[in-house]
mmCIF file with all atom_site columns, C-alpha atoms in Angstrom:
data_model
loop_
_atom_site.group_PDB
_atom_site.id
_atom_site.type_symbol
_atom_site.label_atom_id
_atom_site.label_alt_id
_atom_site.label_comp_id
_atom_site.label_asym_id
_atom_site.label_entity_id
_atom_site.label_seq_id
_atom_site.pdbx_PDB_ins_code
_atom_site.Cartn_x
_atom_site.Cartn_y
_atom_site.Cartn_z
_atom_site.occupancy
_atom_site.B_iso_or_equiv
_atom_site.pdbx_formal_charge
_atom_site.auth_seq_id
_atom_site.auth_comp_id
_atom_site.auth_asym_id
_atom_site.auth_atom_id
_atom_site.pdbx_PDB_model_num
ATOM 1   C CA . MET U 1 1   ? 0.000  0.000   0.000   1.00 0.00 ? 1   MET U CA 1
ATOM 2   C CA . TRP U 1 2   ? 2.961  2.326   0.658   1.00 0.00 ? 2   TRP U CA 1
ATOM 3   C CA . ALA U 1 3   ? 3.964  2.188   -3.010  1.00 0.00 ? 3   ALA U CA 1
ATOM 4   C CA . VAL U 1 4   ? 0.385  2.518   -4.307  1.00 0.00 ? 4   VAL U CA 1
ATOM 5   C CA . VAL U 1 5   ? -0.160 5.726   -2.329  1.00 0.00 ? 5   VAL U CA 1
ATOM 6   C CA . PHE U 1 6   ? 3.136  7.145   -3.595  1.00 0.00 ? 6   PHE U CA 1
ATOM 7   C CA . ALA U 1 7   ? 2.240  6.154   -7.179  1.00 0.00 ? 7   ALA U CA 1
ATOM 8   C CA . GLY U 1 8   ? -1.153 7.824   -6.782  1.00 0.00 ? 8   GLY U CA 1
ATOM 9   C CA . ALA U 1 9   ? 0.454  11.117  -5.785  1.00 0.00 ? 9   ALA U CA 1
ATOM 10  C CA . HIS U 1 10  ? 2.726  11.048  -8.839  1.00 0.00 ? 10  HIS U CA 1
ATOM 11  C CA . PHE U 1 11  ? -0.109 10.169  -11.212 1.00 0.00 ? 11  PHE U CA 1
ATOM 12  C CA . TYR U 1 12  ? -2.208 12.981  -9.711  1.00 0.00 ? 12  TYR U CA 1
ATOM 13  C CA . TRP U 1 13  ? 0.624  15.430  -10.431 1.00 0.00 ? 13  TRP U CA 1
ATOM 14  C CA . ALA U 1 14  ? 1.210  13.960  -13.918 1.00 0.00 ? 14  ALA U CA 1
ATOM 15  C CA . LEU U 1 15  ? -2.456 14.535  -14.751 1.00 0.00 ? 15  LEU U CA 1
ATOM 16  C CA . GLY U 1 16  ? -2.206 18.203  -13.772 1.00 0.00 ? 16  GLY U CA 1
ATOM 17  C CA . GLY U 1 17  ? -2.743 18.220  -10.006 1.00 0.00 ? 17  GLY U CA 1
ATOM 18  C CA . SER U 1 18  ? -0.644 20.721  -8.152  1.00 0.00 ? 18  SER U CA 1
ATOM 19  C CA . VAL U 1 19  ? -1.235 20.291  -4.404  1.00 0.00 ? 19  VAL U CA 1
ATOM 20  C CA . GLY U 1 20  ? 2.119  19.466  -2.825  1.00 0.00 ? 20  GLY U CA 1
ATOM 21  C CA . LEU U 1 21  ? 4.131  19.414  -6.056  1.00 0.00 ? 21  LEU U CA 1
ATOM 22  C CA . SER U 1 22  ? 5.985  22.680  -5.524  1.00 0.00 ? 22  SER U CA 1
ATOM 23  C CA . VAL U 1 23  ? 7.256  21.574  -2.104  1.00 0.00 ? 23  VAL U CA 1
ATOM 24  C CA . SER U 1 24  ? 8.290  18.238  -3.550  1.00 0.00 ? 24  SER U CA 1
ATOM 25  C CA . ALA U 1 25  ? 9.881  19.128  -6.882  1.00 0.00 ? 25  ALA U CA 1
ATOM 26  C CA . GLY U 1 26  ? 10.433 22.856  -6.503  1.00 0.00 ? 26  GLY U CA 1
ATOM 27  C CA . GLU U 1 27  ? 8.500  25.886  -7.663  1.00 0.00 ? 27  GLU U CA 1
ATOM 28  C CA . GLN U 1 28  ? 10.107 26.059  -11.108 1.00 0.00 ? 28  GLN U CA 1
ATOM 29  C CA . LEU U 1 29  ? 9.388  22.437  -12.098 1.00 0.00 ? 29  LEU U CA 1
ATOM 30  C CA . ALA U 1 30  ? 5.908  22.605  -10.585 1.00 0.00 ? 30  ALA U CA 1
ATOM 31  C CA . THR U 1 31  ? 5.077  25.736  -12.567 1.00 0.00 ? 31  THR U CA 1
ATOM 32  C CA . GLU U 1 32  ? 6.777  24.960  -15.894 1.00 0.00 ? 32  GLU U CA 1
ATOM 33  C CA . ARG U 1 33  ? 6.242  21.168  -15.968 1.00 0.00 ? 33  ARG U CA 1
ATOM 34  C CA . PRO U 1 34  ? 8.688  20.395  -18.770 1.00 0.00 ? 34  PRO U CA 1
ATOM 35  C CA . LEU U 1 35  ? 7.860  17.277  -20.774 1.00 0.00 ? 35  LEU U CA 1
ATOM 36  C CA . TRP U 1 36  ? 10.894 15.343  -19.484 1.00 0.00 ? 36  TRP U CA 1
ATOM 37  C CA . PHE U 1 37  ? 9.778  16.019  -15.909 1.00 0.00 ? 37  PHE U CA 1
ATOM 38  C CA . VAL U 1 38  ? 6.185  14.926  -16.512 1.00 0.00 ? 38  VAL U CA 1
ATOM 39  C CA . LEU U 1 39  ? 7.250  11.766  -18.379 1.00 0.00 ? 39  LEU U CA 1
ATOM 40  C CA . ALA U 1 40  ? 10.220 10.648  -16.289 1.00 0.00 ? 40  ALA U CA 1
ATOM 41  C CA . GLY U 1 41  ? 9.690  12.394  -12.969 1.00 0.00 ? 41  GLY U CA 1
ATOM 42  C CA . LEU U 1 42  ? 5.960  11.885  -12.585 1.00 0.00 ? 42  LEU U CA 1
ATOM 43  C CA . TRP U 1 43  ? 4.719  9.084   -14.882 1.00 0.00 ? 43  TRP U CA 1
ATOM 44  C CA . GLY U 1 44  ? 8.022  7.212   -14.582 1.00 0.00 ? 44  GLY U CA 1
ATOM 45  C CA . THR U 1 45  ? 8.203  7.440   -10.812 1.00 0.00 ? 45  THR U CA 1
ATOM 46  C CA . GLY U 1 46  ? 4.545  6.443   -10.561 1.00 0.00 ? 46  GLY U CA 1
ATOM 47  C CA . GLY U 1 47  ? 5.285  3.394   -12.726 1.00 0.00 ? 47  GLY U CA 1
ATOM 48  C CA . VAL U 1 48  ? 8.287  2.429   -10.607 1.00 0.00 ? 48  VAL U CA 1
ATOM 49  C CA . CYS U 1 49  ? 6.066  2.716   -7.541  1.00 0.00 ? 49  CYS U CA 1
ATOM 50  C CA . LEU U 1 50  ? 3.555  0.318   -9.096  1.00 0.00 ? 50  LEU U CA 1
ATOM 51  C CA . VAL U 1 51  ? 6.408  -2.144  -9.676  1.00 0.00 ? 51  VAL U CA 1
ATOM 52  C CA . GLY U 1 52  ? 7.212  -1.674  -5.971  1.00 0.00 ? 52  GLY U CA 1
ATOM 53  C CA . ALA U 1 53  ? 3.581  -2.457  -5.132  1.00 0.00 ? 53  ALA U CA 1
ATOM 54  C CA . LEU U 1 54  ? 3.854  -5.650  -7.179  1.00 0.00 ? 54  LEU U CA 1
ATOM 55  C CA . LEU U 1 55  ? 7.030  -6.533  -5.267  1.00 0.00 ? 55  LEU U CA 1
ATOM 56  C CA . GLY U 1 56  ? 5.197  -5.995  -1.974  1.00 0.00 ? 56  GLY U CA 1
ATOM 57  C CA . TRP U 1 57  ? 2.431  -8.302  -3.138  1.00 0.00 ? 57  TRP U CA 1
ATOM 58  C CA . LEU U 1 58  ? 4.987  -10.941 -4.177  1.00 0.00 ? 58  LEU U CA 1
ATOM 59  C CA . LEU U 1 59  ? 6.715  -10.685 -0.802  1.00 0.00 ? 59  LEU U CA 1
ATOM 60  C CA . ALA U 1 60  ? 3.412  -11.391 0.945   1.00 0.00 ? 60  ALA U CA 1
ATOM 61  C CA . ARG U 1 61  ? 2.751  -14.561 -1.096  1.00 0.00 ? 61  ARG U CA 1
ATOM 62  C CA . SER U 1 62  ? 3.992  -18.063 -0.448  1.00 0.00 ? 62  SER U CA 1
ATOM 63  C CA . TRP U 1 63  ? 6.183  -19.399 -3.219  1.00 0.00 ? 63  TRP U CA 1
ATOM 64  C CA . PRO U 1 64  ? 6.770  -22.962 -4.358  1.00 0.00 ? 64  PRO U CA 1
ATOM 65  C CA . ARG U 1 65  ? 10.071 -24.672 -3.691  1.00 0.00 ? 65  ARG U CA 1
ATOM 66  C CA . GLY U 1 66  ? 13.057 -23.679 -5.720  1.00 0.00 ? 66  GLY U CA 1
ATOM 67  C CA . SER U 1 67  ? 15.415 -20.799 -6.134  1.00 0.00 ? 67  SER U CA 1
ATOM 68  C CA . ALA U 1 68  ? 12.795 -18.508 -7.747  1.00 0.00 ? 68  ALA U CA 1
ATOM 69  C CA . ARG U 1 69  ? 11.168 -17.883 -4.380  1.00 0.00 ? 69  ARG U CA 1
ATOM 70  C CA . ARG U 1 70  ? 14.324 -16.057 -3.230  1.00 0.00 ? 70  ARG U CA 1
ATOM 71  C CA . ILE U 1 71  ? 14.076 -13.429 -6.010  1.00 0.00 ? 71  ILE U CA 1
ATOM 72  C CA . PRO U 1 72  ? 11.329 -11.311 -4.345  1.00 0.00 ? 72  PRO U CA 1
ATOM 73  C CA . GLU U 1 73  ? 13.206 -11.542 -1.056  1.00 0.00 ? 73  GLU U CA 1
ATOM 74  C CA . TYR U 1 74  ? 16.415 -10.171 -2.589  1.00 0.00 ? 74  TYR U CA 1
ATOM 75  C CA . LEU U 1 75  ? 14.493 -7.462  -4.446  1.00 0.00 ? 75  LEU U CA 1
ATOM 76  C CA . GLY U 1 76  ? 12.767 -6.537  -1.179  1.00 0.00 ? 76  GLY U CA 1
ATOM 77  C CA . TRP U 1 77  ? 16.119 -6.149  0.561   1.00 0.00 ? 77  TRP U CA 1
ATOM 78  C CA . GLY U 1 78  ? 17.327 -4.040  -2.372  1.00 0.00 ? 78  GLY U CA 1
ATOM 79  C CA . ALA U 1 79  ? 14.266 -1.786  -2.254  1.00 0.00 ? 79  ALA U CA 1
ATOM 80  C CA . SER U 1 80  ? 14.693 -1.441  1.503   1.00 0.00 ? 80  SER U CA 1
ATOM 81  C CA . PHE U 1 81  ? 18.337 -0.431  1.134   1.00 0.00 ? 81  PHE U CA 1
ATOM 82  C CA . ILE U 1 82  ? 17.647 2.094   -1.648  1.00 0.00 ? 82  ILE U CA 1
ATOM 83  C CA . LEU U 1 83  ? 14.759 3.767   0.188   1.00 0.00 ? 83  LEU U CA 1
ATOM 84  C CA . LEU U 1 84  ? 16.601 3.927   3.520   1.00 0.00 ? 84  LEU U CA 1
ATOM 85  C CA . ALA U 1 85  ? 19.812 5.168   1.893   1.00 0.00 ? 85  ALA U CA 1
ATOM 86  C CA . ARG U 1 86  ? 17.908 7.850   -0.031  1.00 0.00 ? 86  ARG U CA 1
ATOM 87  C CA . GLY U 1 87  ? 16.038 9.013   3.045   1.00 0.00 ? 87  GLY U CA 1
ATOM 88  C CA . LEU U 1 88  ? 19.129 9.116   5.242   1.00 0.00 ? 88  LEU U CA 1
ATOM 89  C CA . ALA U 1 89  ? 21.342 10.747  2.590   1.00 0.00 ? 89  ALA U CA 1
ATOM 90  C CA . VAL U 1 90  ? 18.867 13.538  1.883   1.00 0.00 ? 90  VAL U CA 1
ATOM 91  C CA . GLU U 1 91  ? 18.277 14.086  5.589   1.00 0.00 ? 91  GLU U CA 1
ATOM 92  C CA . PHE U 1 92  ? 22.018 14.304  6.198   1.00 0.00 ? 92  PHE U CA 1
ATOM 93  C CA . LEU U 1 93  ? 22.490 16.749  3.323   1.00 0.00 ? 93  LEU U CA 1
ATOM 94  C CA . LEU U 1 94  ? 19.665 18.966  4.521   1.00 0.00 ? 94  LEU U CA 1
ATOM 95  C CA . LEU U 1 95  ? 20.889 18.978  8.107   1.00 0.00 ? 95  LEU U CA 1
ATOM 96  C CA . ALA U 1 96  ? 24.568 19.413  7.230   1.00 0.00 ? 96  ALA U CA 1
ATOM 97  C CA . ASN U 1 97  ? 24.010 22.193  4.715   1.00 0.00 ? 97  ASN U CA 1
ATOM 98  C CA . GLY U 1 98  ? 20.561 23.434  5.679   1.00 0.00 ? 98  GLY U CA 1
ATOM 99  C CA . THR U 1 99  ? 20.947 27.057  4.590   1.00 0.00 ? 99  THR U CA 1
ATOM 100 C CA . ASP U 1 100 ? 23.205 26.798  1.532   1.00 0.00 ? 100 ASP U CA 1
ATOM 101 C CA . LEU U 1 101 ? 21.265 24.536  -0.835  1.00 0.00 ? 101 LEU U CA 1
ATOM 102 C CA . GLY U 1 102 ? 20.820 26.374  -4.109  1.00 0.00 ? 102 GLY U CA 1
ATOM 103 C CA . GLY U 1 103 ? 17.274 26.187  -5.386  1.00 0.00 ? 103 GLY U CA 1
ATOM 104 C CA . VAL U 1 104 ? 15.819 24.449  -2.321  1.00 0.00 ? 104 VAL U CA 1
ATOM 105 C CA . SER U 1 105 ? 13.242 26.658  -0.638  1.00 0.00 ? 105 SER U CA 1
ATOM 106 C CA . ALA U 1 106 ? 12.484 26.760  3.050   1.00 0.00 ? 106 ALA U CA 1
ATOM 107 C CA . ASP U 1 107 ? 9.113  25.110  2.301   1.00 0.00 ? 107 ASP U CA 1
ATOM 108 C CA . GLN U 1 108 ? 10.834 22.272  0.453   1.00 0.00 ? 108 GLN U CA 1
ATOM 109 C CA . ARG U 1 109 ? 13.227 21.752  3.368   1.00 0.00 ? 109 ARG U CA 1
ATOM 110 C CA . PHE U 1 110 ? 10.356 21.739  5.852   1.00 0.00 ? 110 PHE U CA 1
ATOM 111 C CA . TRP U 1 111 ? 8.213  19.255  3.911   1.00 0.00 ? 111 TRP U CA 1
ATOM 112 C CA . THR U 1 112 ? 11.227 17.061  3.195   1.00 0.00 ? 112 THR U CA 1
ATOM 113 C CA . HIS U 1 113 ? 11.876 16.811  6.941   1.00 0.00 ? 113 HIS U CA 1
ATOM 114 C CA . VAL U 1 114 ? 8.285  16.221  8.029   1.00 0.00 ? 114 VAL U CA 1
ATOM 115 C CA . LEU U 1 115 ? 6.767  14.296  5.099   1.00 0.00 ? 115 LEU U CA 1
ATOM 116 C CA . TRP U 1 116 ? 9.002  13.079  2.276   1.00 0.00 ? 116 TRP U CA 1
ATOM 117 C CA . ASN U 1 117 ? 11.966 11.657  4.187   1.00 0.00 ? 117 ASN U CA 1
ATOM 118 C CA . PRO U 1 118 ? 9.810  9.960   6.824   1.00 0.00 ? 118 PRO U CA 1
ATOM 119 C CA . TRP U 1 119 ? 7.812  8.491   3.909   1.00 0.00 ? 119 TRP U CA 1
ATOM 120 C CA . PHE U 1 120 ? 10.989 7.093   2.289   1.00 0.00 ? 120 PHE U CA 1
ATOM 121 C CA . LEU U 1 121 ? 12.270 5.786   5.629   1.00 0.00 ? 121 LEU U CA 1
ATOM 122 C CA . ALA U 1 122 ? 8.909  4.140   6.390   1.00 0.00 ? 122 ALA U CA 1
ATOM 123 C CA . GLY U 1 123 ? 8.912  2.520   2.949   1.00 0.00 ? 123 GLY U CA 1
ATOM 124 C CA . GLY U 1 124 ? 12.437 1.237   3.497   1.00 0.00 ? 124 GLY U CA 1
ATOM 125 C CA . LEU U 1 125 ? 11.447 -0.271  6.827   1.00 0.00 ? 125 LEU U CA 1
ATOM 126 C CA . VAL U 1 126 ? 8.287  -1.828  5.368   1.00 0.00 ? 126 VAL U CA 1
ATOM 127 C CA . PHE U 1 127 ? 10.163 -3.471  2.493   1.00 0.00 ? 127 PHE U CA 1
ATOM 128 C CA . GLY U 1 128 ? 12.868 -4.671  4.894   1.00 0.00 ? 128 GLY U CA 1
ATOM 129 C CA . LEU U 1 129 ? 10.313 -6.199  7.244   1.00 0.00 ? 129 LEU U CA 1
ATOM 130 C CA . ALA U 1 130 ? 8.481  -7.817  4.322   1.00 0.00 ? 130 ALA U CA 1
ATOM 131 C CA . ALA U 1 131 ? 11.750 -9.284  3.000   1.00 0.00 ? 131 ALA U CA 1
ATOM 132 C CA . ARG U 1 132 ? 12.609 -10.586 6.466   1.00 0.00 ? 132 ARG U CA 1
ATOM 133 C CA . GLU U 1 133 ? 9.182  -12.198 6.783   1.00 0.00 ? 133 GLU U CA 1
ATOM 134 C CA . ALA U 1 134 ? 9.545  -13.754 3.315   1.00 0.00 ? 134 ALA U CA 1
ATOM 135 C CA . ARG U 1 135 ? 12.914 -15.199 4.347   1.00 0.00 ? 135 ARG U CA 1
ATOM 136 C CA . ARG U 1 136 ? 11.422 -16.605 7.549   1.00 0.00 ? 136 ARG U CA 1
ATOM 137 C CA . ARG U 1 137 ? 8.520  -18.111 5.641   1.00 0.00 ? 137 ARG U CA 1
ATOM 138 C CA . ASN U 1 138 ? 10.873 -19.586 3.007   1.00 0.00 ? 138 ASN U CA 1
ATOM 139 C CA . ARG U 1 139 ? 13.086 -21.170 5.658   1.00 0.00 ? 139 ARG U CA 1
ATOM 140 C CA . SER U 1 140 ? 10.084 -22.531 7.500   1.00 0.00 ? 140 SER U CA 1
ATOM 141 C CA . SER U 1 141 ? 8.639  -24.121 4.358   1.00 0.00 ? 141 SER U CA 1
ATOM 142 C CA . SER U 1 142 ? 12.058 -25.604 3.504   1.00 0.00 ? 142 SER U CA 1
ATOM 143 C CA . LEU U 1 143 ? 12.190 -27.305 6.887   1.00 0.00 ? 143 LEU U CA 1
ATOM 144 C CA . GLN U 1 144 ? 8.698  -28.735 6.421   1.00 0.00 ? 144 GLN U CA 1
ATOM 145 C CA . THR U 1 145 ? 9.253  -30.045 2.898   1.00 0.00 ? 145 THR U CA 1
ATOM 146 C CA . ASP U 1 146 ? 12.849 -31.313 2.955   1.00 0.00 ? 146 ASP U CA 1
ATOM 147 C CA . PRO U 1 147 ? 13.187 -34.448 5.128   1.00 0.00 ? 147 PRO U CA 1
ATOM 148 C CA . ARG U 1 148 ? 16.981 -34.062 5.287   1.00 0.00 ? 148 ARG U CA 1
ATOM 149 C CA . LEU U 1 149 ? 16.646 -30.626 6.880   1.00 0.00 ? 149 LEU U CA 1
ATOM 150 C CA . ARG U 1 150 ? 13.947 -31.803 9.280   1.00 0.00 ? 150 ARG U CA 1
ATOM 151 C CA . THR U 1 151 ? 16.192 -34.590 10.542  1.00 0.00 ? 151 THR U CA 1
ATOM 152 C CA . VAL U 1 152 ? 19.110 -32.263 11.096  1.00 0.00 ? 152 VAL U CA 1
ATOM 153 C CA . ARG U 1 153 ? 16.927 -29.688 12.846  1.00 0.00 ? 153 ARG U CA 1
ATOM 154 C CA . SER U 1 154 ? 15.253 -32.188 15.151  1.00 0.00 ? 154 SER U CA 1
ATOM 155 C CA . ARG U 1 155 ? 18.519 -33.394 16.691  1.00 0.00 ? 155 ARG U CA 1
#
């Protein structure tokens, strides 16, 4: 659901909505809306978020035996790392150089601190927890289906 909500915001902006865009992307991009920004920054990011929603759904499902069931787990860990790294890096940059960021308004800084970075950090934690749960579920199903592992574990 985290990714679907984020995708919805980007699709809203791509279709012409403006609430919150200037404090996210900056006044100039929000006002001018160049084609590259609408296509890559809004539609593209919304599409990537829908892929993230699909990954979340895959992480919540049980997978059959085999190595393919590890793919969503690894992708979940990757998404978690990227979102947490992005959130922490931007937070560090804003705190370390809070008054000398060319083109970043005070409103953008404020909303980045109270909304956008917490949103990225929450998403990173959610994907990490989902990947951890998928790993636990995969290990548990391996123990139940592989008699060799059951024997070793029961000793």
